[in-house]
Amino acid sequence: MCGIFCLLSFSPVESPTDQRLHQNLSRRGPDSTQDLTVTHAHPFYRCLFSAHVLHMRGALTPQPERDAAGNVLLWNGEIFSGIAVAPEENDTRVMARQLSLCDTPAELLSVVSRVRGPWAFAYYQQAQHCLWFGRDFFGRRSLLWQFDAEAEALTLTSVGGDCSPTGADPWLEVPAAGVYRIDLKAGRVAGTGGVTLEVYPWATGGCGLPSPENVPSNCVATMNQWGLVLPSPVSPLNMLLPEVEVGVLPSSPPSSVVATDLEEVLASRERTGEVDHLNAVLSEAVRRRVQALPGDIRDQSLTDHASVAVLFSGGIDSMILAALADRHVPAGQPIDLLNVAFKLQEPKTQKQQSTKKKKKKPETDQNDPTTDSTNVPKVSEISSPFDVPDRLTGRAGLLELQALNPERRWNFVEVNVTQEELQRTRRERVRHLVQPLDTVLDDSIGCAMWFAARGEGFVTQDGDRTPFSSPAKVLLTGIGADEQLAGYSRHRVRFQTSGHQGLVQELGMELGRISSRNLGRDDRIIADHGKEARFPYLDEDVVDYLNSLPVWRKADLSLPRGVGEKLLLRQGARALGLGPSALLPKRAMQFGSRIAKMENSHERASDRCNRLLSA
């Protein structure tokens, strides 16, 4: 993985260097840093390429990678399948070799479309005088762009800086709509000094041409003149509806429904071929991601240090990832379980609560455990101000994993965050990484994920609690499960109002927007620690299989929370030998970690967050 940067300038006047931007990039790639400049005289253009490499595979390969013909590649990605990469090879060099054989746009698109795995890239073809760039189908790697009219320069970068230069627009995320091409000899917009962007969109499932508001001003995105498209890596979503629409139950189980009742409901569901197939493709997705590691780690079956960590709440998504990682990580290696908690605020006295002025109730998520009494920690369970809901379910999940494989060393890392540390880190690090996103939800999830990914906290073994810092470079995260298997409360609401047809439409929208709502932000946050986020639930084979199933095979929202949403995954958890975690209702990270209660609890998730804007 890398921090990549490309500055395309049509002016002979050199632009000043943004030192903070390059510091942000260097944190993503601490193992190698290198710059390369390509200049052409008539017509004039200059490309400055810069790369900061995190070594993850084969021999350390510095970037930018330039071949004998003068072509230059910046590659921030992982090839898990689709193009052969031998264990001793580096996928940057493999990709550069494949692209060097391409003379036509169709040939280049054929290479890019075969890659299975996350990627963002920029590629300069010297003979054709063109610059290609883009993000993968799901947008699992960040790529931002910005055009500076005064400097006549377009910037592409994995992460932005503190602010935009004078004359430049704010940073925008490059839409994961396809691959873009700039003709460096003729690709200018007449009268504006801007750039014409030829788009090669995904054939199905993508969003077509990007919306004008997502394209830098003075730049124009147009369909390529050949009408070429990239074949989608996954099949279209199955839109089939059941012949008979079923009724629905309340969104939360009544107080009379207890865990044993939910156990019986789940047990009554027959284990089907779909369950085994899902577990098989998920297992393979995890295998690809935990075994494609740096050579100095991969070849050691015994080590005191974990090479793989899981962003871990004890919920079903992270429990399944941990259980599957246990199958493929060498038996002698530990697995780190990173569990973040924000310090619980002191409860107000009855007098303070009665005299406090009533405020408008904020918009809440039904996944917030404070709205579901079955998930609120009992006073007797709380022995620490960091005993938030995710800490308690995390400890319970640890016991399940220890029972599943008592020989494995599971490092349950308690990452504890105070309000003072949160505010300082947001100001110094997170607000620069979250941009261009700026909502309260982006703030909450971005901050929680940053601290969790850093992996600094405490572990308890044999009754001794000691400081601990996770060395794992690979972080597995459960993003993508809820979007495909109807895990969010909004899915249940849509089902109650519009039935299966509305639910299918909602799920179709989820994957279509996941690149702009989640994945670019999460990549920028996690990579800031020189670590790499990997998303098994968004493996192309996993998504392809789930897309092939009718919606009622994946979820049954006529059943109560804790069973109906992600039903197929819950059945899969049972087949893997997991216990109570298979029945935990969805709990959003901002609520489970209690970061949502740390600042202004009356904010709405969609509000613009002033804390991200303040210096």
mmCIF file of N, CA and C in Angstrom, residues 269-390:
data_model
loop_
_atom_site.group_PDB
_atom_site.id
_atom_site.type_symbol
_atom_site.label_atom_id
_atom_site.label_comp_id
_atom_site.label_asym_id
_atom_site.label_seq_id
_atom_site.Cartn_x
_atom_site.Cartn_y
_atom_site.Cartn_z
ATOM 1 N N ARG A 269 -34.190 -22.365 11.729
ATOM 2 C CA ARG A 269 -33.891 -22.115 10.319
ATOM 3 C C ARG A 269 -32.949 -23.193 9.800
ATOM 4 N N GLU A 270 -33.356 -23.874 8.776
ATOM 5 C CA GLU A 270 -32.563 -24.978 8.241
ATOM 6 C C GLU A 270 -31.262 -24.455 7.634
ATOM 7 N N ARG A 271 -30.184 -25.113 7.962
ATOM 8 C CA ARG A 271 -28.912 -24.760 7.344
ATOM 9 C C ARG A 271 -28.945 -25.172 5.878
ATOM 10 N N THR A 272 -28.668 -24.214 5.025
ATOM 11 C CA THR A 272 -28.808 -24.450 3.587
ATOM 12 C C THR A 272 -27.458 -24.401 2.890
ATOM 13 N N GLY A 273 -27.506 -24.732 1.603
ATOM 14 C CA GLY A 273 -26.295 -24.639 0.798
ATOM 15 C C GLY A 273 -25.777 -23.227 0.720
ATOM 16 N N GLU A 274 -26.696 -22.239 0.807
ATOM 17 C CA GLU A 274 -26.268 -20.840 0.781
ATOM 18 C C GLU A 274 -25.354 -20.515 1.963
ATOM 19 N N VAL A 275 -25.654 -21.088 3.124
ATOM 20 C CA VAL A 275 -24.838 -20.842 4.319
ATOM 21 C C VAL A 275 -23.418 -21.344 4.096
ATOM 22 N N ASP A 276 -23.298 -22.572 3.633
ATOM 23 C CA ASP A 276 -21.975 -23.158 3.415
ATOM 24 C C ASP A 276 -21.209 -22.430 2.315
ATOM 25 N N HIS A 277 -21.938 -22.016 1.273
ATOM 26 C CA HIS A 277 -21.283 -21.307 0.174
ATOM 27 C C HIS A 277 -20.762 -19.951 0.647
ATOM 28 N N LEU A 278 -21.567 -19.232 1.433
ATOM 29 C CA LEU A 278 -21.126 -17.934 1.943
ATOM 30 C C LEU A 278 -19.897 -18.101 2.830
ATOM 31 N N ASN A 279 -19.921 -19.084 3.715
ATOM 32 C CA ASN A 279 -18.756 -19.305 4.578
ATOM 33 C C ASN A 279 -17.514 -19.641 3.758
ATOM 34 N N ALA A 280 -17.711 -20.374 2.664
ATOM 35 C CA ALA A 280 -16.574 -20.768 1.830
ATOM 36 C C ALA A 280 -15.953 -19.557 1.130
ATOM 37 N N VAL A 281 -16.786 -18.690 0.535
ATOM 38 C CA VAL A 281 -16.220 -17.536 -0.176
ATOM 39 C C VAL A 281 -15.652 -16.512 0.811
ATOM 40 N N LEU A 282 -16.274 -16.392 1.986
ATOM 41 C CA LEU A 282 -15.730 -15.491 2.999
ATOM 42 C C LEU A 282 -14.393 -16.006 3.534
ATOM 43 N N SER A 283 -14.316 -17.316 3.733
ATOM 44 C CA SER A 283 -13.073 -17.904 4.221
ATOM 45 C C SER A 283 -11.945 -17.669 3.226
ATOM 46 N N GLU A 284 -12.243 -17.838 1.945
ATOM 47 C CA GLU A 284 -11.231 -17.610 0.923
ATOM 48 C C GLU A 284 -10.839 -16.135 0.863
ATOM 49 N N ALA A 285 -11.810 -15.247 1.052
ATOM 50 C CA ALA A 285 -11.518 -13.807 1.050
ATOM 51 C C ALA A 285 -10.592 -13.443 2.207
ATOM 52 N N VAL A 286 -10.832 -14.015 3.365
ATOM 53 C CA VAL A 286 -9.964 -13.760 4.520
ATOM 54 C C VAL A 286 -8.586 -14.368 4.282
ATOM 55 N N ARG A 287 -8.543 -15.571 3.732
ATOM 56 C CA ARG A 287 -7.245 -16.223 3.463
ATOM 57 C C ARG A 287 -6.366 -15.345 2.583
ATOM 58 N N ARG A 288 -6.956 -14.810 1.506
ATOM 59 C CA ARG A 288 -6.182 -13.958 0.607
ATOM 60 C C ARG A 288 -5.594 -12.751 1.338
ATOM 61 N N ARG A 289 -6.336 -12.269 2.311
ATOM 62 C CA ARG A 289 -5.945 -11.022 2.965
ATOM 63 C C ARG A 289 -5.016 -11.211 4.154
ATOM 64 N N VAL A 290 -4.987 -12.397 4.734
ATOM 65 C CA VAL A 290 -4.088 -12.602 5.874
ATOM 66 C C VAL A 290 -2.825 -13.348 5.483
ATOM 67 N N GLN A 291 -2.788 -13.888 4.264
ATOM 68 C CA GLN A 291 -1.584 -14.594 3.838
ATOM 69 C C GLN A 291 -0.754 -13.800 2.845
ATOM 70 N N ALA A 292 -1.309 -12.729 2.283
ATOM 71 C CA ALA A 292 -0.538 -11.861 1.390
ATOM 72 C C ALA A 292 0.158 -10.805 2.231
ATOM 73 N N LEU A 293 1.226 -11.205 2.919
ATOM 74 C CA LEU A 293 1.912 -10.356 3.889
ATOM 75 C C LEU A 293 3.376 -10.207 3.521
ATOM 76 N N PRO A 294 4.074 -9.243 4.135
ATOM 77 C CA PRO A 294 5.508 -9.096 3.845
ATOM 78 C C PRO A 294 6.261 -10.392 4.061
ATOM 79 N N GLY A 295 7.245 -10.657 3.211
ATOM 80 C CA GLY A 295 7.964 -11.925 3.243
ATOM 81 C C GLY A 295 8.610 -12.226 4.574
ATOM 82 N N ASP A 296 9.082 -11.198 5.294
ATOM 83 C CA ASP A 296 9.782 -11.461 6.547
ATOM 84 C C ASP A 296 8.827 -11.919 7.638
ATOM 85 N N ILE A 297 7.502 -11.765 7.417
ATOM 86 C CA ILE A 297 6.519 -12.244 8.386
ATOM 87 C C ILE A 297 5.878 -13.532 7.890
ATOM 88 N N ARG A 298 5.552 -13.562 6.573
ATOM 89 C CA ARG A 298 4.784 -14.667 6.032
ATOM 90 C C ARG A 298 5.488 -16.016 6.239
ATOM 91 N N ASP A 299 6.825 -16.010 6.162
ATOM 92 C CA ASP A 299 7.556 -17.264 6.196
ATOM 93 C C ASP A 299 7.859 -17.761 7.602
ATOM 94 N N GLN A 300 7.404 -17.033 8.595
ATOM 95 C CA GLN A 300 7.649 -17.467 9.970
ATOM 96 C C GLN A 300 6.360 -18.019 10.558
ATOM 97 N N SER A 301 6.361 -19.302 10.892
ATOM 98 C CA SER A 301 5.168 -19.910 11.474
ATOM 99 C C SER A 301 5.042 -19.586 12.950
ATOM 100 N N LEU A 302 6.141 -19.229 13.576
ATOM 101 C CA LEU A 302 6.121 -18.900 14.998
ATOM 102 C C LEU A 302 6.704 -17.510 15.207
ATOM 103 N N THR A 303 5.970 -16.652 15.848
ATOM 104 C CA THR A 303 6.445 -15.305 16.160
ATOM 105 C C THR A 303 5.642 -14.766 17.327
ATOM 106 N N ASP A 304 6.273 -13.921 18.097
ATOM 107 C CA ASP A 304 5.593 -13.331 19.245
ATOM 108 C C ASP A 304 4.713 -12.161 18.843
ATOM 109 N N HIS A 305 4.828 -11.716 17.603
ATOM 110 C CA HIS A 305 4.120 -10.518 17.176
ATOM 111 C C HIS A 305 3.048 -10.858 16.148
ATOM 112 N N ALA A 306 1.875 -10.278 16.318
ATOM 113 C CA ALA A 306 0.784 -10.492 15.371
ATOM 114 C C ALA A 306 1.059 -9.749 14.078
ATOM 115 N N SER A 307 0.735 -10.362 12.973
ATOM 116 C CA SER A 307 0.795 -9.687 11.678
ATOM 117 C C SER A 307 -0.586 -9.257 11.221
ATOM 118 N N VAL A 308 -1.622 -9.770 11.886
ATOM 119 C CA VAL A 308 -3.014 -9.483 11.522
ATOM 120 C C VAL A 308 -3.768 -9.018 12.753
ATOM 121 N N ALA A 309 -4.577 -7.987 12.575
ATOM 122 C CA ALA A 309 -5.460 -7.506 13.635
ATOM 123 C C ALA A 309 -6.862 -7.361 13.080
ATOM 124 N N VAL A 310 -7.848 -7.391 13.975
ATOM 125 C CA VAL A 310 -9.248 -7.220 13.609
ATOM 126 C C VAL A 310 -9.802 -6.024 14.365
ATOM 127 N N LEU A 311 -10.468 -5.109 13.657
ATOM 128 C CA LEU A 311 -11.211 -4.054 14.348
ATOM 129 C C LEU A 311 -12.412 -4.739 14.985
ATOM 130 N N PHE A 312 -12.426 -4.816 16.315
ATOM 131 C CA PHE A 312 -13.210 -5.833 17.012
ATOM 132 C C PHE A 312 -14.157 -5.229 18.042
ATOM 133 N N SER A 313 -15.457 -5.482 17.835
ATOM 134 C CA SER A 313 -16.482 -5.050 18.792
ATOM 135 C C SER A 313 -17.116 -6.230 19.512
ATOM 136 N N GLY A 314 -16.839 -7.444 19.033
ATOM 137 C CA GLY A 314 -17.534 -8.623 19.550
ATOM 138 C C GLY A 314 -18.841 -8.887 18.847
ATOM 139 N N GLY A 315 -19.223 -8.009 17.902
ATOM 140 C CA GLY A 315 -20.423 -8.230 17.096
ATOM 141 C C GLY A 315 -20.184 -9.298 16.047
ATOM 142 N N ILE A 316 -21.244 -9.667 15.356
ATOM 143 C CA ILE A 316 -21.174 -10.819 14.459
ATOM 144 C C ILE A 316 -20.183 -10.609 13.314
ATOM 145 N N ASP A 317 -20.115 -9.390 12.769
ATOM 146 C CA ASP A 317 -19.222 -9.153 11.631
ATOM 147 C C ASP A 317 -17.765 -9.389 12.005
ATOM 148 N N SER A 318 -17.325 -8.780 13.106
ATOM 149 C CA SER A 318 -15.929 -8.927 13.508
ATOM 150 C C SER A 318 -15.645 -10.309 14.086
ATOM 151 N N MET A 319 -16.626 -10.934 14.712
ATOM 152 C CA MET A 319 -16.430 -12.291 15.238
ATOM 153 C C MET A 319 -16.176 -13.286 14.109
ATOM 154 N N ILE A 320 -16.924 -13.171 13.033
ATOM 155 C CA ILE A 320 -16.723 -14.071 11.899
ATOM 156 C C ILE A 320 -15.348 -13.851 11.276
ATOM 157 N N LEU A 321 -14.932 -12.596 11.138
ATOM 158 C CA LEU A 321 -13.604 -12.330 10.581
ATOM 159 C C LEU A 321 -12.511 -12.927 11.460
ATOM 160 N N ALA A 322 -12.653 -12.802 12.786
ATOM 161 C CA ALA A 322 -11.656 -13.369 13.694
ATOM 162 C C ALA A 322 -11.638 -14.890 13.604
ATOM 163 N N ALA A 323 -12.836 -15.493 13.553
ATOM 164 C CA ALA A 323 -12.909 -16.956 13.481
ATOM 165 C C ALA A 323 -12.304 -17.474 12.179
ATOM 166 N N LEU A 324 -12.521 -16.769 11.082
ATOM 167 C CA LEU A 324 -11.956 -17.202 9.804
ATOM 168 C C LEU A 324 -10.459 -16.918 9.731
ATOM 169 N N ALA A 325 -10.022 -15.803 10.314
ATOM 170 C CA ALA A 325 -8.581 -15.536 10.363
ATOM 171 C C ALA A 325 -7.864 -16.638 11.129
ATOM 172 N N ASP A 326 -8.514 -17.166 12.152
ATOM 173 C CA ASP A 326 -7.931 -18.245 12.952
ATOM 174 C C ASP A 326 -7.630 -19.476 12.096
ATOM 175 N N ARG A 327 -8.396 -19.663 11.012
ATOM 176 C CA ARG A 327 -8.157 -20.806 10.129
ATOM 177 C C ARG A 327 -6.900 -20.632 9.285
ATOM 178 N N HIS A 328 -6.517 -19.392 9.019
ATOM 179 C CA HIS A 328 -5.493 -19.155 8.005
ATOM 180 C C HIS A 328 -4.223 -18.492 8.522
ATOM 181 N N VAL A 329 -4.251 -17.888 9.696
ATOM 182 C CA VAL A 329 -3.031 -17.348 10.295
ATOM 183 C C VAL A 329 -2.282 -18.514 10.936
ATOM 184 N N PRO A 330 -0.956 -18.608 10.753
ATOM 185 C CA PRO A 330 -0.195 -19.713 11.365
ATOM 186 C C PRO A 330 -0.508 -19.867 12.842
ATOM 187 N N ALA A 331 -0.586 -21.121 13.288
ATOM 188 C CA ALA A 331 -1.068 -21.416 14.641
ATOM 189 C C ALA A 331 -0.231 -20.751 15.727
ATOM 190 N N GLY A 332 1.054 -20.549 15.473
ATOM 191 C CA GLY A 332 1.904 -19.978 16.503
ATOM 192 C C GLY A 332 1.853 -18.469 16.608
ATOM 193 N N GLN A 333 1.147 -17.822 15.699
ATOM 194 C CA GLN A 333 1.084 -16.360 15.720
ATOM 195 C C GLN A 333 -0.146 -15.887 16.480
ATOM 196 N N PRO A 334 -0.022 -14.838 17.276
ATOM 197 C CA PRO A 334 -1.208 -14.259 17.899
ATOM 198 C C PRO A 334 -2.037 -13.491 16.873
ATOM 199 N N ILE A 335 -3.283 -13.230 17.213
ATOM 200 C CA ILE A 335 -4.159 -12.338 16.449
ATOM 201 C C ILE A 335 -4.597 -11.231 17.397
ATOM 202 N N ASP A 336 -4.432 -9.981 16.973
ATOM 203 C CA ASP A 336 -4.800 -8.850 17.808
ATOM 204 C C ASP A 336 -6.246 -8.449 17.557
ATOM 205 N N LEU A 337 -7.000 -8.264 18.631
ATOM 206 C CA LEU A 337 -8.396 -7.823 18.575
ATOM 207 C C LEU A 337 -8.441 -6.408 19.140
ATOM 208 N N LEU A 338 -8.646 -5.424 18.265
ATOM 209 C CA LEU A 338 -8.551 -4.017 18.653
ATOM 210 C C LEU A 338 -9.932 -3.492 19.029
ATOM 211 N N ASN A 339 -10.098 -3.146 20.304
ATOM 212 C CA ASN A 339 -11.406 -2.768 20.844
ATOM 213 C C ASN A 339 -11.311 -1.375 21.460
ATOM 214 N N VAL A 340 -12.032 -0.407 20.871
ATOM 215 C CA VAL A 340 -11.912 0.983 21.289
ATOM 216 C C VAL A 340 -13.083 1.389 22.178
ATOM 217 N N ALA A 341 -12.785 2.198 23.204
ATOM 218 C CA ALA A 341 -13.813 2.700 24.116
ATOM 219 C C ALA A 341 -13.488 4.140 24.491
ATOM 220 N N PHE A 342 -14.517 4.972 24.525
ATOM 221 C CA PHE A 342 -14.368 6.357 24.945
ATOM 222 C C PHE A 342 -14.940 6.497 26.352
ATOM 223 N N LYS A 343 -14.246 7.214 27.174
ATOM 224 C CA LYS A 343 -14.554 7.280 28.596
ATOM 225 C C LYS A 343 -15.983 7.733 28.842
ATOM 226 N N LEU A 344 -16.701 6.937 29.637
ATOM 227 C CA LEU A 344 -18.070 7.282 29.989
ATOM 228 C C LEU A 344 -18.091 8.554 30.820
ATOM 229 N N GLN A 345 -19.020 9.450 30.504
ATOM 230 C CA GLN A 345 -19.141 10.690 31.264
ATOM 231 C C GLN A 345 -19.844 10.425 32.593
ATOM 232 N N GLU A 346 -19.506 11.220 33.582
ATOM 233 C CA GLU A 346 -20.139 11.077 34.884
ATOM 234 C C GLU A 346 -21.636 11.348 34.756
ATOM 235 N N PRO A 347 -22.502 10.465 35.301
ATOM 236 C CA PRO A 347 -23.946 10.701 35.213
ATOM 237 C C PRO A 347 -24.343 11.945 35.997
ATOM 238 N N LYS A 348 -25.298 12.688 35.435
ATOM 239 C CA LYS A 348 -25.771 13.905 36.098
ATOM 240 C C LYS A 348 -26.690 13.544 37.252
ATOM 241 N N THR A 349 -26.679 14.380 38.299
ATOM 242 C CA THR A 349 -27.579 14.158 39.426
ATOM 243 C C THR A 349 -29.006 14.468 38.998
ATOM 244 N N GLN A 350 -29.948 13.963 39.786
ATOM 245 C CA GLN A 350 -31.358 14.173 39.472
ATOM 246 C C GLN A 350 -31.690 15.661 39.423
ATOM 247 N N LYS A 351 -31.062 16.440 40.329
ATOM 248 C CA LYS A 351 -31.329 17.884 40.363
ATOM 249 C C LYS A 351 -30.824 18.545 39.086
ATOM 250 N N GLN A 352 -29.615 18.154 38.627
ATOM 251 C CA GLN A 352 -29.074 18.727 37.410
ATOM 252 C C GLN A 352 -29.942 18.400 36.207
ATOM 253 N N GLN A 353 -30.451 17.178 36.171
ATOM 254 C CA GLN A 353 -31.271 16.765 35.044
ATOM 255 C C GLN A 353 -32.600 17.503 35.017
ATOM 256 N N SER A 354 -33.191 17.757 36.190
ATOM 257 C CA SER A 354 -34.501 18.412 36.238
ATOM 258 C C SER A 354 -34.408 19.890 35.930
ATOM 259 N N THR A 355 -33.258 20.516 36.260
ATOM 260 C CA THR A 355 -33.122 21.952 36.015
ATOM 261 C C THR A 355 -32.588 22.246 34.624
ATOM 262 N N LYS A 356 -32.061 21.216 33.953
ATOM 263 C CA LYS A 356 -31.507 21.430 32.626
ATOM 264 C C LYS A 356 -32.624 21.734 31.636
ATOM 265 N N LYS A 357 -32.370 22.717 30.789
ATOM 266 C CA LYS A 357 -33.359 23.112 29.807
ATOM 267 C C LYS A 357 -33.552 21.988 28.797
ATOM 268 N N LYS A 358 -34.793 21.686 28.478
ATOM 269 C CA LYS A 358 -35.069 20.625 27.514
ATOM 270 C C LYS A 358 -34.695 21.086 26.109
ATOM 271 N N LYS A 359 -34.029 20.213 25.399
ATOM 272 C CA LYS A 359 -33.647 20.512 24.021
ATOM 273 C C LYS A 359 -34.335 19.528 23.088
ATOM 274 N N LYS A 360 -34.373 19.951 21.850
ATOM 275 C CA LYS A 360 -34.963 19.084 20.837
ATOM 276 C C LYS A 360 -34.204 17.764 20.773
ATOM 277 N N LYS A 361 -34.937 16.693 20.773
ATOM 278 C CA LYS A 361 -34.314 15.368 20.749
ATOM 279 C C LYS A 361 -33.580 15.171 19.431
ATOM 280 N N PRO A 362 -32.310 14.745 19.494
ATOM 281 C CA PRO A 362 -31.563 14.579 18.255
ATOM 282 C C PRO A 362 -32.031 13.364 17.482
ATOM 283 N N GLU A 363 -31.647 13.361 16.225
ATOM 284 C CA GLU A 363 -31.939 12.208 15.395
ATOM 285 C C GLU A 363 -31.109 11.034 15.912
ATOM 286 N N THR A 364 -31.734 9.909 16.220
ATOM 287 C CA THR A 364 -31.009 8.762 16.762
ATOM 288 C C THR A 364 -31.104 7.594 15.812
ATOM 289 N N ASP A 365 -30.178 6.725 15.951
ATOM 290 C CA ASP A 365 -30.146 5.491 15.180
ATOM 291 C C ASP A 365 -30.752 4.392 16.036
ATOM 292 N N GLN A 366 -31.653 3.602 15.454
ATOM 293 C CA GLN A 366 -32.248 2.515 16.237
ATOM 294 C C GLN A 366 -31.203 1.486 16.624
ATOM 295 N N ASN A 367 -30.013 1.593 16.037
ATOM 296 C CA ASN A 367 -28.935 0.693 16.423
ATOM 297 C C ASN A 367 -28.206 1.183 17.665
ATOM 298 N N ASP A 368 -28.560 2.350 18.170
ATOM 299 C CA ASP A 368 -27.970 2.854 19.411
ATOM 300 C C ASP A 368 -28.507 2.020 20.569
ATOM 301 N N PRO A 369 -27.637 1.378 21.340
ATOM 302 C CA PRO A 369 -28.106 0.529 22.421
ATOM 303 C C PRO A 369 -28.872 1.271 23.492
ATOM 304 N N THR A 370 -28.765 2.594 23.540
ATOM 305 C CA THR A 370 -29.533 3.321 24.544
ATOM 306 C C THR A 370 -31.014 3.297 24.215
ATOM 307 N N THR A 371 -31.368 2.899 23.004
ATOM 308 C CA THR A 371 -32.781 2.796 22.644
ATOM 309 C C THR A 371 -33.287 1.364 22.784
ATOM 310 N N ASP A 372 -32.427 0.489 23.232
ATOM 311 C CA ASP A 372 -32.792 -0.927 23.357
ATOM 312 C C ASP A 372 -32.288 -1.428 24.704
ATOM 313 N N SER A 373 -33.202 -1.615 25.628
ATOM 314 C CA SER A 373 -32.817 -1.938 27.004
ATOM 315 C C SER A 373 -32.065 -3.258 27.105
ATOM 316 N N THR A 374 -32.209 -4.121 26.105
ATOM 317 C CA THR A 374 -31.520 -5.407 26.193
ATOM 318 C C THR A 374 -30.015 -5.265 25.984
ATOM 319 N N ASN A 375 -29.566 -4.088 25.515
ATOM 320 C CA ASN A 375 -28.143 -3.924 25.210
ATOM 321 C C ASN A 375 -27.439 -2.943 26.129
ATOM 322 N N VAL A 376 -28.147 -2.306 27.042
ATOM 323 C CA VAL A 376 -27.531 -1.329 27.930
ATOM 324 C C VAL A 376 -26.821 -2.050 29.061
ATOM 325 N N PRO A 377 -25.538 -1.737 29.293
ATOM 326 C CA PRO A 377 -24.819 -2.419 30.380
ATOM 327 C C PRO A 377 -25.505 -2.187 31.722
ATOM 328 N N LYS A 378 -25.607 -3.228 32.495
ATOM 329 C CA LYS A 378 -26.145 -3.088 33.846
ATOM 330 C C LYS A 378 -25.100 -2.415 34.734
ATOM 331 N N VAL A 379 -25.568 -1.662 35.721
ATOM 332 C CA VAL A 379 -24.658 -0.955 36.612
ATOM 333 C C VAL A 379 -23.668 -1.922 37.243
ATOM 334 N N SER A 380 -24.151 -3.112 37.591
ATOM 335 C CA SER A 380 -23.282 -4.089 38.256
ATOM 336 C C SER A 380 -22.169 -4.587 37.344
ATOM 337 N N GLU A 381 -22.369 -4.426 35.989
ATOM 338 C CA GLU A 381 -21.365 -4.900 35.051
ATOM 339 C C GLU A 381 -20.247 -3.881 34.829
ATOM 340 N N ILE A 382 -20.508 -2.629 35.191
ATOM 341 C CA ILE A 382 -19.566 -1.562 34.907
ATOM 342 C C ILE A 382 -18.578 -1.403 36.061
ATOM 343 N N SER A 383 -17.317 -1.762 35.816
ATOM 344 C CA SER A 383 -16.283 -1.610 36.835
ATOM 345 C C SER A 383 -15.261 -0.571 36.432
ATOM 346 N N SER A 384 -15.424 0.001 35.233
ATOM 347 C CA SER A 384 -14.480 0.973 34.700
ATOM 348 C C SER A 384 -15.249 1.997 33.884
ATOM 349 N N PRO A 385 -14.766 3.241 33.831
ATOM 350 C CA PRO A 385 -15.426 4.236 32.981
ATOM 351 C C PRO A 385 -15.289 3.926 31.501
ATOM 352 N N PHE A 386 -14.517 2.904 31.152
ATOM 353 C CA PHE A 386 -14.384 2.493 29.762
ATOM 354 C C PHE A 386 -15.203 1.232 29.448
ATOM 355 N N ASP A 387 -16.076 0.832 30.366
ATOM 356 C CA ASP A 387 -16.918 -0.341 30.119
ATOM 357 C C ASP A 387 -18.137 0.056 29.288
ATOM 358 N N VAL A 388 -17.875 0.451 28.057
ATOM 359 C CA VAL A 388 -18.931 0.825 27.121
ATOM 360 C C VAL A 388 -19.502 -0.460 26.514
ATOM 361 N N PRO A 389 -20.626 -0.380 25.797
ATOM 362 C CA PRO A 389 -21.224 -1.611 25.255
ATOM 363 C C PRO A 389 -20.277 -2.459 24.414
ATOM 364 N N ASP A 390 -19.489 -1.845 23.537
ATOM 365 C CA ASP A 390 -18.583 -2.639 22.699
ATOM 366 C C ASP A 390 -17.465 -3.302 23.508
#
